[in-house]
Structure formats: structure tokens, C-alpha cells
Coordinates of C-alpha atoms in Angstrom, one line a residue:
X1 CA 0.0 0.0 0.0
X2 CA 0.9 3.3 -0.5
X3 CA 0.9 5.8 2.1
X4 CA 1.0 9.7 1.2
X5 CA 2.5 12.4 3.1
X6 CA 0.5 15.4 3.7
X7 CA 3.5 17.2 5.3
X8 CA 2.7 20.6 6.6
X9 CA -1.3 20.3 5.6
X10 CA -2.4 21.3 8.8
X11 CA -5.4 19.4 11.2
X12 CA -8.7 19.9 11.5
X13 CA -9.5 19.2 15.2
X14 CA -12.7 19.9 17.4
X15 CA -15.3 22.3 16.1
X16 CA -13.5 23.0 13.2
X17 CA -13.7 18.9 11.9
X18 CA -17.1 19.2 11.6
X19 CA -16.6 21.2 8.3
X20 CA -14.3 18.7 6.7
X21 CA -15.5 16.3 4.4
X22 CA -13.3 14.8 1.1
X23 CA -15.1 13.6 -1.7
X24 CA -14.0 10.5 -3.2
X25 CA -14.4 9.7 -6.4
X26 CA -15.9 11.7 -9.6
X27 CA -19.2 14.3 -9.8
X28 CA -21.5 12.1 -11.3
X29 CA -19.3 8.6 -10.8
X30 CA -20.6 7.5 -7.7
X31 CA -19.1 9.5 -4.8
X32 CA -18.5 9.1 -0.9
X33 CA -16.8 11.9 1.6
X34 CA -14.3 10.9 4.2
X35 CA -16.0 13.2 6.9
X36 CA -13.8 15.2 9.6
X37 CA -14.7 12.6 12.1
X38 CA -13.9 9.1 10.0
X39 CA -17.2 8.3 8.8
X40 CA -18.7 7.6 5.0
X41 CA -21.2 10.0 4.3
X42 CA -22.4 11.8 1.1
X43 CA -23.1 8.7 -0.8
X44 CA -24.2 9.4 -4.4
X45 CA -24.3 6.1 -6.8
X46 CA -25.8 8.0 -9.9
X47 CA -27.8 11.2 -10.2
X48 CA -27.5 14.4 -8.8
X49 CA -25.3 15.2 -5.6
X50 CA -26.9 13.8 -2.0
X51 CA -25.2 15.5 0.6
X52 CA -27.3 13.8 2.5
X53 CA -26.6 10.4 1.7
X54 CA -25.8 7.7 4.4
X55 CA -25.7 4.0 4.5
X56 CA -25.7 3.0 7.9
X57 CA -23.8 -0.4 7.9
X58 CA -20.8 1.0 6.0
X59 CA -18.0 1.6 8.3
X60 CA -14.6 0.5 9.0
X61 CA -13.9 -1.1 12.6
X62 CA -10.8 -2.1 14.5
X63 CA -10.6 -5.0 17.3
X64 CA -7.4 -5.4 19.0
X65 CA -6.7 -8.0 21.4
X66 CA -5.3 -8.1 24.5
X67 CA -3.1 -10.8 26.2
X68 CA -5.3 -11.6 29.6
X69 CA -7.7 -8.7 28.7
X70 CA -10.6 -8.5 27.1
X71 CA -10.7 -7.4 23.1
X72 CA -11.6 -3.6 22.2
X73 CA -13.5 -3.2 19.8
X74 CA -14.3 0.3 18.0
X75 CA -15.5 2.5 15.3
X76 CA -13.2 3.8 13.0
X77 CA -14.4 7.1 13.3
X78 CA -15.1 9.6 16.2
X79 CA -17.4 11.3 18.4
X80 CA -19.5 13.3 16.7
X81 CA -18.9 17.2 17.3
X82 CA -22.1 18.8 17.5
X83 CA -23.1 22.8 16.9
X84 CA -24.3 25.4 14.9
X85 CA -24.9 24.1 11.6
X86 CA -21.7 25.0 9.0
X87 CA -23.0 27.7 6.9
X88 CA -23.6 27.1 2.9
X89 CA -22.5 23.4 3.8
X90 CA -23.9 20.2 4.2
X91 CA -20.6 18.8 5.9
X92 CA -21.7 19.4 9.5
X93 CA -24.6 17.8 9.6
X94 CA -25.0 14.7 11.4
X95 CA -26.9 11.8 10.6
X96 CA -29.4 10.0 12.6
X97 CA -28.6 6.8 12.0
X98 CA -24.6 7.9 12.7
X99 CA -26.3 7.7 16.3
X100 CA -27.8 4.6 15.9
X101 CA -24.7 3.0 15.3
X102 CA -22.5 4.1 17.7
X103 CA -25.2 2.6 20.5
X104 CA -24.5 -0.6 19.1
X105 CA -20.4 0.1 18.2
X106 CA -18.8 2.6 20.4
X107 CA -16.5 5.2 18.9
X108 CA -13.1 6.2 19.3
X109 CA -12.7 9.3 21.9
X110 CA -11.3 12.0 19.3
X111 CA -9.7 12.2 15.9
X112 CA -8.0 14.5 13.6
X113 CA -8.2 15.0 10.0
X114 CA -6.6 16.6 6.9
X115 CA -6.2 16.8 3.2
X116 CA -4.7 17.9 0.3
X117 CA -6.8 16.5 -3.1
X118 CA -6.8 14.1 -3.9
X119 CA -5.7 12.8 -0.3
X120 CA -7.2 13.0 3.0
X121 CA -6.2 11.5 6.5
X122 CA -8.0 10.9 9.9
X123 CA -6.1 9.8 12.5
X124 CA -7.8 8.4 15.6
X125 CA -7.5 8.8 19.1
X126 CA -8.3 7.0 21.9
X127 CA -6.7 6.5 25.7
X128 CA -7.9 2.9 25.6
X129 CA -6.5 1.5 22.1
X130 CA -3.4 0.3 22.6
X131 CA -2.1 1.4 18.9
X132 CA -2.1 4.3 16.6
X133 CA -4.5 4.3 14.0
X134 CA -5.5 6.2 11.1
X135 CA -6.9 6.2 7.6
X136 CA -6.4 7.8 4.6
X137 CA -8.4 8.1 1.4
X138 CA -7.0 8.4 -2.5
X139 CA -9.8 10.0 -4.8
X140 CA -8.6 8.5 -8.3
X141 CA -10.5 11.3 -10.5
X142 CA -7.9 13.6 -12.3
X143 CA -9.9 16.8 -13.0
X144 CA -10.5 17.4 -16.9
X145 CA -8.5 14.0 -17.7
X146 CA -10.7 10.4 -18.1
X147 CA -7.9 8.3 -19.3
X148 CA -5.5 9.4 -16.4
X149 CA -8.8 9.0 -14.2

């Protein structure tokens, strides 16, 4: 696999996370954003843009085990920062069934994210997880260029 470096791109942490969100893929492709907190939101398979768009049981999820411990198990994504909503944006807006799902799979504590298109990074935070852990996200679409893309 190969890993990017976003160098001095700075972080989006806390309230300001809640405006992040990196497309992936092409306008009118079939799209998902990478959203400041690790989630998958903004699904669009064909049609016009759906900011909106959320498909509950798509996530990624870490277990790590523990020698005479019991196994954590997480979300890959983090608590939700709530607020204000982000003016002329869709990005802050949290789901309903985001909350749903971290009833039945907690989250980690915190995260941090970042990007630089076509590349964006969250990394994870969390006093119990016993590793680092992060993700980062390659959109594929060269602007203006179909073969490249």
C-alpha cells in the first residue's frame, strides 16, 4: 500500500472537523466523503449530488486484542462534534442513523483530519486503544483527464 504524506497540511480538530468532508471519487461517478470525524457520508451512486446520503452499515472497525484482557473493539471514526450548523454546507450535519450505530459500536474518543486533493487522513484517538490508528483516502478522479482517471 501506498501511504502519502500530507507534510505541513495542517489538522482539522474539534469544532472546526465538523466542516471537513473529502469527496472521493468523480461528480456524477458515484461519490462518498471521508467526513472530519472518519465516517462515510455523502453517498451518491448515480444522479444528482446527496449530501445527505448515508448508508448505515458501511464503516470500517478495529478490534485489538489483549493478552489476559478483554478485546476492544471500535468504530473507526469519532465522536461526533455537535453545533451550529456549517454555513452554505452540508458537511456538519449529522446523521441519525450515525447515532444509531455508535449505540450498538462505540466510537473512538477524538480524531484529527486533513487533506490535500486528492488525499485525506484521519487519524484516531483513543486513551484505551493500545495502537495508533488512522486512515487515509486516494480519490482516483484527475480533474479534466478520463484516461488518467
Amino acid at each position: 500500500m501506498t501511504r502519502f504524506e500530507l507534510g505541513l497540511v495542517p489538522w482539522h480538530t474539534g469544532e472546526a472537523r465538523r466542516a471537513f468532508c473529502m469527496p472521493v471519487g468523480g461528480i456524477g461517478t458515484g461519490t462518498l466523503g471521508v467526513a472530519g470525524d472518519g465516517s462515510l457520508r455523502q453517498w451518491q451512486l448515480t444522479g444528482p449530488g446527496n449530501l445527505a446520503g448515508f448508508v448505515p452499515d458501511s464503516f470500517f472497525a478495529i478490534r485489538c486484542s489483549r493478552p489476559g484482557g478483554p478485546d476492544i473493539v471500535r468504530l473507526l471514526e469519532a465522536r461526533p462534534v455537535g453545533g451550529a450548523p456549517v454555513p452554505d454546507s452540508a458537511d456538519g450535519a449529522i446523521p441519525a442513523g450515525l447515532h444509531e450505530r455508535h449505540r450498538r459500536l462505540p466510537p473512538l474518543e477524538d480524531c484529527r483530519a486533513r487533506a490535500a486533493y486528492p488525499v485525506s487522513e484521519v487519524q484516531f484517538i483513543d486513551p484505551e486503544l493500545p495502537v495508533e490508528v488512522g486512515v487515509q483516502a486516494f480519490n482516483p478522479l484527475t480533474p479534466l483527464d478520463e484516461e488518467e482517471s
